[in-house]
CSV table of C-alpha atoms in Angstrom, one decimal:
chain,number,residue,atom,x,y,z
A,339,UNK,CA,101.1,42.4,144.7
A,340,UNK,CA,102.9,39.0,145.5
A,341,UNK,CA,104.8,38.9,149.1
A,342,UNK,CA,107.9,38.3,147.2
A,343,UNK,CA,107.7,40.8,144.9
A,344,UNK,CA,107.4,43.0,147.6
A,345,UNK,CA,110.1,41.9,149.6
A,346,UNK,CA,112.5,42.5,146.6
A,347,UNK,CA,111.4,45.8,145.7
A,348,UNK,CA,111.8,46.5,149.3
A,349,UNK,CA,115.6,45.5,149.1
A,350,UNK,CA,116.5,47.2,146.0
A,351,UNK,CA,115.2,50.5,147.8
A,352,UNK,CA,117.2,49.6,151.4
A,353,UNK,CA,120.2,48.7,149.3
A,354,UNK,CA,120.4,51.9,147.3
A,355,UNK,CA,119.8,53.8,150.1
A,356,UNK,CA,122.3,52.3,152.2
A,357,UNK,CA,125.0,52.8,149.2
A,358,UNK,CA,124.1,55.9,148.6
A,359,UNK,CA,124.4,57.0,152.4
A,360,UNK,CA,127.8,55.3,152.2
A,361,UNK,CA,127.5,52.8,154.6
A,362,UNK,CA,128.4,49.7,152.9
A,363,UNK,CA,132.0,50.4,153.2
A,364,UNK,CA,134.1,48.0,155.3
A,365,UNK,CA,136.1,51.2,156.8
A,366,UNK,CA,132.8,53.7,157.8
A,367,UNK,CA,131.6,50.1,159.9
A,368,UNK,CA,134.7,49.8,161.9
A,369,UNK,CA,135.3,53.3,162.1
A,370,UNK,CA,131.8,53.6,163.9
A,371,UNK,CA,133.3,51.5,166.5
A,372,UNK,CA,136.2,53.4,166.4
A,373,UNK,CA,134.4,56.5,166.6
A,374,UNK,CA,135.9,57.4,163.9
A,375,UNK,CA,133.7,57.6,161.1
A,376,UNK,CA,130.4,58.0,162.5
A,377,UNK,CA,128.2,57.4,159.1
A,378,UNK,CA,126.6,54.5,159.7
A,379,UNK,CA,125.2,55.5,163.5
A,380,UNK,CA,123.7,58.4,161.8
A,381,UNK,CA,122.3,56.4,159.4
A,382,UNK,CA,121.1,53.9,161.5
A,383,UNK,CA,119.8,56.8,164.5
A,384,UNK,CA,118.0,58.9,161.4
A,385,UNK,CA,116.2,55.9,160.0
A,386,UNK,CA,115.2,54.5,163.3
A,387,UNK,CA,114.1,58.3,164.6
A,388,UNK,CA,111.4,58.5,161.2
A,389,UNK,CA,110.5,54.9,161.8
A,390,UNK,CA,109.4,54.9,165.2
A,391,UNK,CA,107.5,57.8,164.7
A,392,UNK,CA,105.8,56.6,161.5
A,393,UNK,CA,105.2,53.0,163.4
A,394,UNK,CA,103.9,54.8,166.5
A,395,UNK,CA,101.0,56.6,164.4
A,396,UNK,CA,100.1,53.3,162.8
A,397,UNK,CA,100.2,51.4,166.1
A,398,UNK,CA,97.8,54.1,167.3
A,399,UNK,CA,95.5,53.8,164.3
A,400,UNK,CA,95.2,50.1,164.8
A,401,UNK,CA,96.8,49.1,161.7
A,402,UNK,CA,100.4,48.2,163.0
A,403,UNK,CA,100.8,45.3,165.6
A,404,UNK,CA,103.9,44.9,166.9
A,405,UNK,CA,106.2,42.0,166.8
A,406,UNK,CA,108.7,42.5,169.5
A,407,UNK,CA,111.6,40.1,169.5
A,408,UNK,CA,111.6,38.5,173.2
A,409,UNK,CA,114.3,39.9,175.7
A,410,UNK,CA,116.0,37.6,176.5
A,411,UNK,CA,118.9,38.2,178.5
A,412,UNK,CA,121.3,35.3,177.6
A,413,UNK,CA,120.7,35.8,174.1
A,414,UNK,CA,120.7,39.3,173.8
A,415,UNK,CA,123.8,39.9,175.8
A,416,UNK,CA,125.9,36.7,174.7
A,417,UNK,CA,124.9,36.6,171.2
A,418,UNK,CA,124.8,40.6,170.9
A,419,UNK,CA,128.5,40.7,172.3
A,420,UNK,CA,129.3,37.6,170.3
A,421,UNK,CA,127.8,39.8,167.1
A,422,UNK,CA,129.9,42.9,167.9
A,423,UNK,CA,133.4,40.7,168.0
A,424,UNK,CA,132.7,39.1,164.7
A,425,UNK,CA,131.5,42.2,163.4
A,426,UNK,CA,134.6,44.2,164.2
A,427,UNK,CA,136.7,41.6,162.4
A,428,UNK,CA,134.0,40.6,159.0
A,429,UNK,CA,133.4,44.8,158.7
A,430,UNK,CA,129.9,43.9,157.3
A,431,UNK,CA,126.7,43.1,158.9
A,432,UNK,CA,124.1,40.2,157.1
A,433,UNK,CA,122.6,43.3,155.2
A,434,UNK,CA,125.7,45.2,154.4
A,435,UNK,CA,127.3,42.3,152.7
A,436,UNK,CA,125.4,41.9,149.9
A,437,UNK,CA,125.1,45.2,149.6
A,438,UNK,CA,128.8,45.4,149.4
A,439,UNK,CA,129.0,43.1,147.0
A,440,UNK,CA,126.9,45.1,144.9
A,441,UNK,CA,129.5,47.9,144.9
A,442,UNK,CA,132.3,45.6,143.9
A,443,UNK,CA,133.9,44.8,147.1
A,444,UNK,CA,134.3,41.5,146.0
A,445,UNK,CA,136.0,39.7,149.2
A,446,UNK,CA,132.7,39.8,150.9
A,447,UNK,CA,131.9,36.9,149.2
A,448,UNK,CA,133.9,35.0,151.7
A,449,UNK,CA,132.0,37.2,154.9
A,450,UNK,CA,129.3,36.2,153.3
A,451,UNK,CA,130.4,32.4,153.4
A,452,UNK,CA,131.5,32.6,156.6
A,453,UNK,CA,127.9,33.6,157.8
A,454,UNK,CA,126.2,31.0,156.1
A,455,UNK,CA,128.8,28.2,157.8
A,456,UNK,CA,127.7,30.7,161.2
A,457,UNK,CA,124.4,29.9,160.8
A,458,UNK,CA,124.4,26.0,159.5
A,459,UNK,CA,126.2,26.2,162.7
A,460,UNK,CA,124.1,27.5,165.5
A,461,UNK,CA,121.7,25.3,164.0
A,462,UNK,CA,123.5,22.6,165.2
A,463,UNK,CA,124.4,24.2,168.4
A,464,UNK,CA,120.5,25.3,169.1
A,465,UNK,CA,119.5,22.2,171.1
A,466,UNK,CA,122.3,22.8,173.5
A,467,UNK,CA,121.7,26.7,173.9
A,468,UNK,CA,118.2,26.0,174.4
A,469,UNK,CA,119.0,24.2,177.7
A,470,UNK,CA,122.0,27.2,178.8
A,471,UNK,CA,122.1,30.5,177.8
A,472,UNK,CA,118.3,30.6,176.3
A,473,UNK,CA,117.1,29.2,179.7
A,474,UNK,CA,119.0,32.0,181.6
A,475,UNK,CA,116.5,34.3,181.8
A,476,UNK,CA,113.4,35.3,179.4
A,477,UNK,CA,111.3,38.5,180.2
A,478,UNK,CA,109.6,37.7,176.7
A,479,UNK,CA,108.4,40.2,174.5
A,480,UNK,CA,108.7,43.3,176.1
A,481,UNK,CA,108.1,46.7,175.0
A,482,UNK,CA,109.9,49.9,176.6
A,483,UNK,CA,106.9,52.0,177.6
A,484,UNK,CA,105.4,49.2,179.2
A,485,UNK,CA,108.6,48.2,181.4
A,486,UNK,CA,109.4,52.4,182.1
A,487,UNK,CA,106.0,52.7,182.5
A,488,UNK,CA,106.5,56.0,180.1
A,489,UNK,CA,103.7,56.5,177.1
A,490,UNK,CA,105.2,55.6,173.5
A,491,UNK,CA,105.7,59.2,172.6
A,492,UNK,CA,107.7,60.2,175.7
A,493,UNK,CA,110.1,57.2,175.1
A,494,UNK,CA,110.0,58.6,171.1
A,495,UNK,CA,110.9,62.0,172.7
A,496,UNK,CA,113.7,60.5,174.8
A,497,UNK,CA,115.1,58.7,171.5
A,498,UNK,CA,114.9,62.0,169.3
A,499,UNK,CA,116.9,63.9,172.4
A,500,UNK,CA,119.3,61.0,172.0
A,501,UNK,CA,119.7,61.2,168.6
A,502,UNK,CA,120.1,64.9,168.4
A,503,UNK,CA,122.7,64.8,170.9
A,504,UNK,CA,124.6,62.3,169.0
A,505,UNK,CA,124.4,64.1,165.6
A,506,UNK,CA,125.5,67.4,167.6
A,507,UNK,CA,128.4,65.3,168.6
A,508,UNK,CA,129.6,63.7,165.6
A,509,UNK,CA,129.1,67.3,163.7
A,510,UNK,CA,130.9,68.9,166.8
A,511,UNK,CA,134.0,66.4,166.4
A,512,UNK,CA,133.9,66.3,162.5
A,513,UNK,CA,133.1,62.2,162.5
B,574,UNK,CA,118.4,62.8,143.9
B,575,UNK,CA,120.4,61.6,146.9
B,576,UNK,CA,123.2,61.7,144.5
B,577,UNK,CA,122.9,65.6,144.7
B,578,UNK,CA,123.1,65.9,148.6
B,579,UNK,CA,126.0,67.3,150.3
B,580,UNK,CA,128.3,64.2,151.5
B,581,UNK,CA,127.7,65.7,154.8
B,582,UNK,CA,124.5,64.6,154.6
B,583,UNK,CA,123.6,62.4,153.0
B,584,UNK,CA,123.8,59.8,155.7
B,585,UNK,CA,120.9,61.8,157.4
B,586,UNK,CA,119.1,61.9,154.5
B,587,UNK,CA,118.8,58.4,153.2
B,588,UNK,CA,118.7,57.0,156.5
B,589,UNK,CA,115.4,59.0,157.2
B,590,UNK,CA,114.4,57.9,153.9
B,591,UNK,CA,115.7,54.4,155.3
B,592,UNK,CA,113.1,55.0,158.1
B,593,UNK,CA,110.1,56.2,155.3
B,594,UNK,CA,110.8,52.9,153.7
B,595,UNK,CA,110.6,50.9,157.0
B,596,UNK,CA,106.9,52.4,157.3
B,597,UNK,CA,105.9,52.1,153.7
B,598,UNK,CA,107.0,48.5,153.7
B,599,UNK,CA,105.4,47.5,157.1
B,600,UNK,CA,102.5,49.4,155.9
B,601,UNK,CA,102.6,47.4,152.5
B,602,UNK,CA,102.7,43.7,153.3
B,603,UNK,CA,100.2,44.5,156.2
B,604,UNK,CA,97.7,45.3,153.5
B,605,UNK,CA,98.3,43.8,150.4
B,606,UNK,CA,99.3,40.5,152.1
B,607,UNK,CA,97.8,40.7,155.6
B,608,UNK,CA,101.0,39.7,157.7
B,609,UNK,CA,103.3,42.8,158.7
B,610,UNK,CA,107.2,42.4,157.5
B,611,UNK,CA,109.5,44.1,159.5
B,612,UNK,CA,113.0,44.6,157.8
B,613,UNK,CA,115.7,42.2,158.9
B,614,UNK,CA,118.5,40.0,157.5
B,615,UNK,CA,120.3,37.3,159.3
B,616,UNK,CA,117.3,35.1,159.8
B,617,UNK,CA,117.7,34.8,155.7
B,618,UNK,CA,121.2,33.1,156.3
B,619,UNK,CA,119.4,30.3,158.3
B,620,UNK,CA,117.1,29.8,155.2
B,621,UNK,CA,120.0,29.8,152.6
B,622,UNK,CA,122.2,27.4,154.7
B,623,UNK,CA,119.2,24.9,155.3
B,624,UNK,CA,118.5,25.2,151.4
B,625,UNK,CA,122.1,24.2,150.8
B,626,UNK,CA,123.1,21.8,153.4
B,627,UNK,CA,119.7,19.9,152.5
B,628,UNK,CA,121.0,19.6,148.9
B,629,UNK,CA,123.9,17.5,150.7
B,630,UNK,CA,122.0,15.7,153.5
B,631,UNK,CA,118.6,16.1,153.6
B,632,UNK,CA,117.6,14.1,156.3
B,633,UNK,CA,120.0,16.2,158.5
B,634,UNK,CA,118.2,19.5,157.8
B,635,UNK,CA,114.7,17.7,158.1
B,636,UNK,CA,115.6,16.2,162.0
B,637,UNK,CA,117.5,19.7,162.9
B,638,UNK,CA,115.0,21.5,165.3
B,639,UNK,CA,116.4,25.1,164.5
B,640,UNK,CA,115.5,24.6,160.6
B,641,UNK,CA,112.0,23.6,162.1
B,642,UNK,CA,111.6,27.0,163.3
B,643,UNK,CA,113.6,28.6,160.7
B,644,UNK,CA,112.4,26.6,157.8
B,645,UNK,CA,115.0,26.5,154.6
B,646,UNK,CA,112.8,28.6,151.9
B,647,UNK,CA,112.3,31.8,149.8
B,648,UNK,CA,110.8,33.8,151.7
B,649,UNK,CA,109.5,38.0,151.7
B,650,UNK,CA,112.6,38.8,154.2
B,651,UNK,CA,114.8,36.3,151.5
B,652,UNK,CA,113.9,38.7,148.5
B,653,UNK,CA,114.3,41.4,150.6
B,654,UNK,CA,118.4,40.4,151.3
B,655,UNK,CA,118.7,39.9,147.4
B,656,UNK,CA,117.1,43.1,146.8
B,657,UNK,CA,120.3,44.6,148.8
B,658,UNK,CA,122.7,43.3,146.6
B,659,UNK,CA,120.8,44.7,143.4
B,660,UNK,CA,119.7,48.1,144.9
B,661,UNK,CA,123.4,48.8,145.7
B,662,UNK,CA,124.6,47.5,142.5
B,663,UNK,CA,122.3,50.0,141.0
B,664,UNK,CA,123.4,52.9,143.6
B,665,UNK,CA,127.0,52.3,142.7
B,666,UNK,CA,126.7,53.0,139.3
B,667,UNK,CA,124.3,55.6,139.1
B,668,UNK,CA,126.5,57.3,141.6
B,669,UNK,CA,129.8,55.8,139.8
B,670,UNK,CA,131.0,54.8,143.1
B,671,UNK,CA,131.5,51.0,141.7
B,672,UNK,CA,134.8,49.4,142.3
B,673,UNK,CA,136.3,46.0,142.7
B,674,UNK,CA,138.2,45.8,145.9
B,675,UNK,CA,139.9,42.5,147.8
B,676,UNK,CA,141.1,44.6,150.3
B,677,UNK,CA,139.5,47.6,152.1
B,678,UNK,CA,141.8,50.6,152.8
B,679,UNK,CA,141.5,50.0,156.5
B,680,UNK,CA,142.2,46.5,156.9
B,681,UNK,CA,144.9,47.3,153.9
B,682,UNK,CA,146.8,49.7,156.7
B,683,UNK,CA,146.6,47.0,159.4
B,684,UNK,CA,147.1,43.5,157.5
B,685,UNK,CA,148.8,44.5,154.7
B,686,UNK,CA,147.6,43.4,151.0
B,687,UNK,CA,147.2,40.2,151.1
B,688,UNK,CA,144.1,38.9,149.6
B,689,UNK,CA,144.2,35.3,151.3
B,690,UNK,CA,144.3,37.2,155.3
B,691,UNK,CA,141.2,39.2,154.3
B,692,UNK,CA,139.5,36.1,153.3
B,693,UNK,CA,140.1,34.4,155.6
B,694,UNK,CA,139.5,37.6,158.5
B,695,UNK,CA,136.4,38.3,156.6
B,696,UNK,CA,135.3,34.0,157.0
B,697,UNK,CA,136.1,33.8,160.4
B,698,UNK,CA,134.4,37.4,161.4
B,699,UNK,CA,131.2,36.6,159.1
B,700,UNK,CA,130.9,33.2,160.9
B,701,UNK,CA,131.4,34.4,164.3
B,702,UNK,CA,129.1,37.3,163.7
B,703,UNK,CA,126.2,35.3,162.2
B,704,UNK,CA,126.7,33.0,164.7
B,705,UNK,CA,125.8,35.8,167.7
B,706,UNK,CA,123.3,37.4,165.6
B,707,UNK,CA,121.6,33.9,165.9
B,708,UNK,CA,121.9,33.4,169.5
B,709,UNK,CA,120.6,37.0,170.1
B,710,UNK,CA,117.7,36.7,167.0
B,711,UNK,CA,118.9,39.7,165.0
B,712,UNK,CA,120.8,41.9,163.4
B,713,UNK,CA,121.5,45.3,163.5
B,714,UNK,CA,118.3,45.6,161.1
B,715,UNK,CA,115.9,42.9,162.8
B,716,UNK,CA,117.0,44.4,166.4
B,717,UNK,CA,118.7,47.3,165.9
B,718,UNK,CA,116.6,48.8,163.2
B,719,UNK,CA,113.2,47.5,163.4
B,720,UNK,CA,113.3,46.7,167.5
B,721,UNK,CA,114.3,50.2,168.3
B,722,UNK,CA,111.5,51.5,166.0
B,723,UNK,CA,109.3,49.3,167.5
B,724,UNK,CA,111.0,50.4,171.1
B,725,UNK,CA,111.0,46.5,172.0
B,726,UNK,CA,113.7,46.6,174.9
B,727,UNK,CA,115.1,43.6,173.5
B,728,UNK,CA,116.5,46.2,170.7
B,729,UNK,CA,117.9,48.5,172.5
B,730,UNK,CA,119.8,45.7,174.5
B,731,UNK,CA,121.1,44.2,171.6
B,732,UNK,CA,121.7,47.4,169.8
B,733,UNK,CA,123.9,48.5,172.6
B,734,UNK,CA,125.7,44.6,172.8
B,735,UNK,CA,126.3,44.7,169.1
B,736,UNK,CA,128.3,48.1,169.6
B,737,UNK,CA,130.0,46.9,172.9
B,738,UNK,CA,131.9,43.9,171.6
B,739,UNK,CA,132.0,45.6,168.4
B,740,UNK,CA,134.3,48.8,170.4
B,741,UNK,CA,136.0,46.3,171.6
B,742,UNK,CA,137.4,44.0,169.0
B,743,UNK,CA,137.7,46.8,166.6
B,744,UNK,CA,140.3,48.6,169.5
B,745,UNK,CA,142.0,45.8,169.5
B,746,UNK,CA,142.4,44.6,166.2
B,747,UNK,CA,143.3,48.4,164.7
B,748,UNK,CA,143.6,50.6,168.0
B,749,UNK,CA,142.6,53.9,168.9
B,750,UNK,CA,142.0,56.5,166.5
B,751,UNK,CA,143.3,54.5,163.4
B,752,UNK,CA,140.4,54.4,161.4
B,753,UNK,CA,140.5,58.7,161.5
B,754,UNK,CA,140.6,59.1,157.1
């Protein structure tokens, strides 16, 4: 099958499955960060509990090679916090807008706008991060076994008992 | 079949299947097209604004170093964002859950009903979001999502920025405990 192809039928899967776990709506994303409405942490915690295990065996099988996006500490920290603020104020994340789209919530359109201006532009502003906050400090591609100098599965352990205690939470505080 | 789940959870229960499809798909384009696809979605922004500022000035996008790395095309991860829209489309009404909405009941509480704020709210918030996402390489499916499957350290970092700032505006802008339904 074509790479394309592939890609879509990906996408129409993700998207029903994240509007059929409800977490396309503007008010479960803020009320995450209100914990308030936990729906889309347990979303997001269940998905990326299966995953890693599922990734792991593959990894250990050969068939899986990793692509880990570098850690790099301006970037992560600056551009994650920079994420979060926009975030709290859009309601929708890249994915979730189109997704919310999709279920009528029409004013994501102009999120949606608002992202691609974002990104036309830190194009522009790339040369000048480059030579600041990229050049900060880089420790490259770095995976968390390596750098806790744990074995996959114990740090796949660690992120079920994480998980679990989460999901005990939200269940414990009706969120 | 999801439709049938408790509401309770059904979060658990597509999300894992979320996680199934994160496996299946790696697993996919690793064989049938020999280069592994991790799920993401901002990086397609880059791709769509570079495809439409370059019907404007092309020689712009062509000399900008950021559309070198992120060159403006359809590509699997550019499908995959489209998919979104279409899958959820689909999910909505199956699950008769479609409705047209200017103004979420949250933002309706704090802001009132004005369609022009939300627009302009949702503009701003999208642009400074993409923006970050950007600077930090991902989303909270490129980084949170496929980086913490992947336990890349550069995932959970983000992962845990993204929420930070995230707590933070979201306290601010509606306060403590106003987003209870």
């Amino acid at each position: 099958m074509n790479e394309l192809m592939l890609g879509l039928f990906a996408g129409i899967i993700f998207g029903f499955l994240l509007q059929r776990g409800g977490v396309l709506r503007f008010d479960r994303q803020v009320g995450a960060l209100l914990f308030a409405d936990m729906t889309i942490v347990k979303f997001m915690l269940s998905a990326v509990m299966v995953g890693s295990v599922g990734f792991q065996l593959l990894a250990d099988q050969n068939v899986l090679v990793f692509s880990h996006k570098a850690m790099n500490v301006g970037a992560v920290l600056v551009g994650g916090l920079l994420y979060g603020l926009g975030w709290a104020v859009a309601g929708y994340c890249p994915g979730t807008a189109l997704g919310a789209l999709g279920e009528g919530r029409w004013t994501a359109l102009f999120v949606i706008a608002g992202m691609l201006v974002g990104a036309a532009l830190y194009a522009e502003a790339y040369p000048v991060f480059t030579e600041t906050v990229l050049a900060w400090k880089d420790f490259g591609k770095i995976a968390l076994p390596q750098t806790i100098r744990a074995s996959p599965w114990q740090c796949i352990a660690a992120l079920w008992g994480a998980g679990i205690v989460t999901f005990v939470w939200c269940e414990y505080k009706g969120v | 079949m999801a439709a049938k789940v408790h509401l309770r959870w059904r979060p658990y229960v597509t999300g894992a299947l979320a996680g199934l499809l994160a496996i299946g798909s790696a697993y996919a384009t690793t064989k049938l097209v020999g280069k592994t696809r991790y799920l993401g979605c901002s990086t397609t922004y880059v791709r769509a604004a570079g495809l439409i500022e370059r019907e404007f000035c092309p020689a712009r996008v062509r000399a900008n170093a950021y559309f070198q790395k992120e060159k403006p095309m359809v590509d699997w991860q550019f499908m995959l964002v489209c998919g979104i829209f279409v899958g959820a489309l689909a999910g909505a009404l199956i699950g008769r859950e479609f409705e047209w909405e200017a103004v979420p009941p949250l933002w309706f509480k704090r802001f009132g009903p004005r369609i022009y704020k939300r627009a302009f709210g949702g503009f701003l918030g999208g642009a400074v979001a993409m923006f970050g996402a950007r600077l930090a390489d991902g989303c909270p499916s490129g980084h949170g999502l496929s980086g913490l499957m992947q336990l890349s350290v550069s995932g959970l970092a983000a992962f845990a920025a993204f929420f930070a700032g995230g707590v933070l505006m979201a306290r601010r802008l509606y306060g403590k405990g106003n987003g209870r339904e």
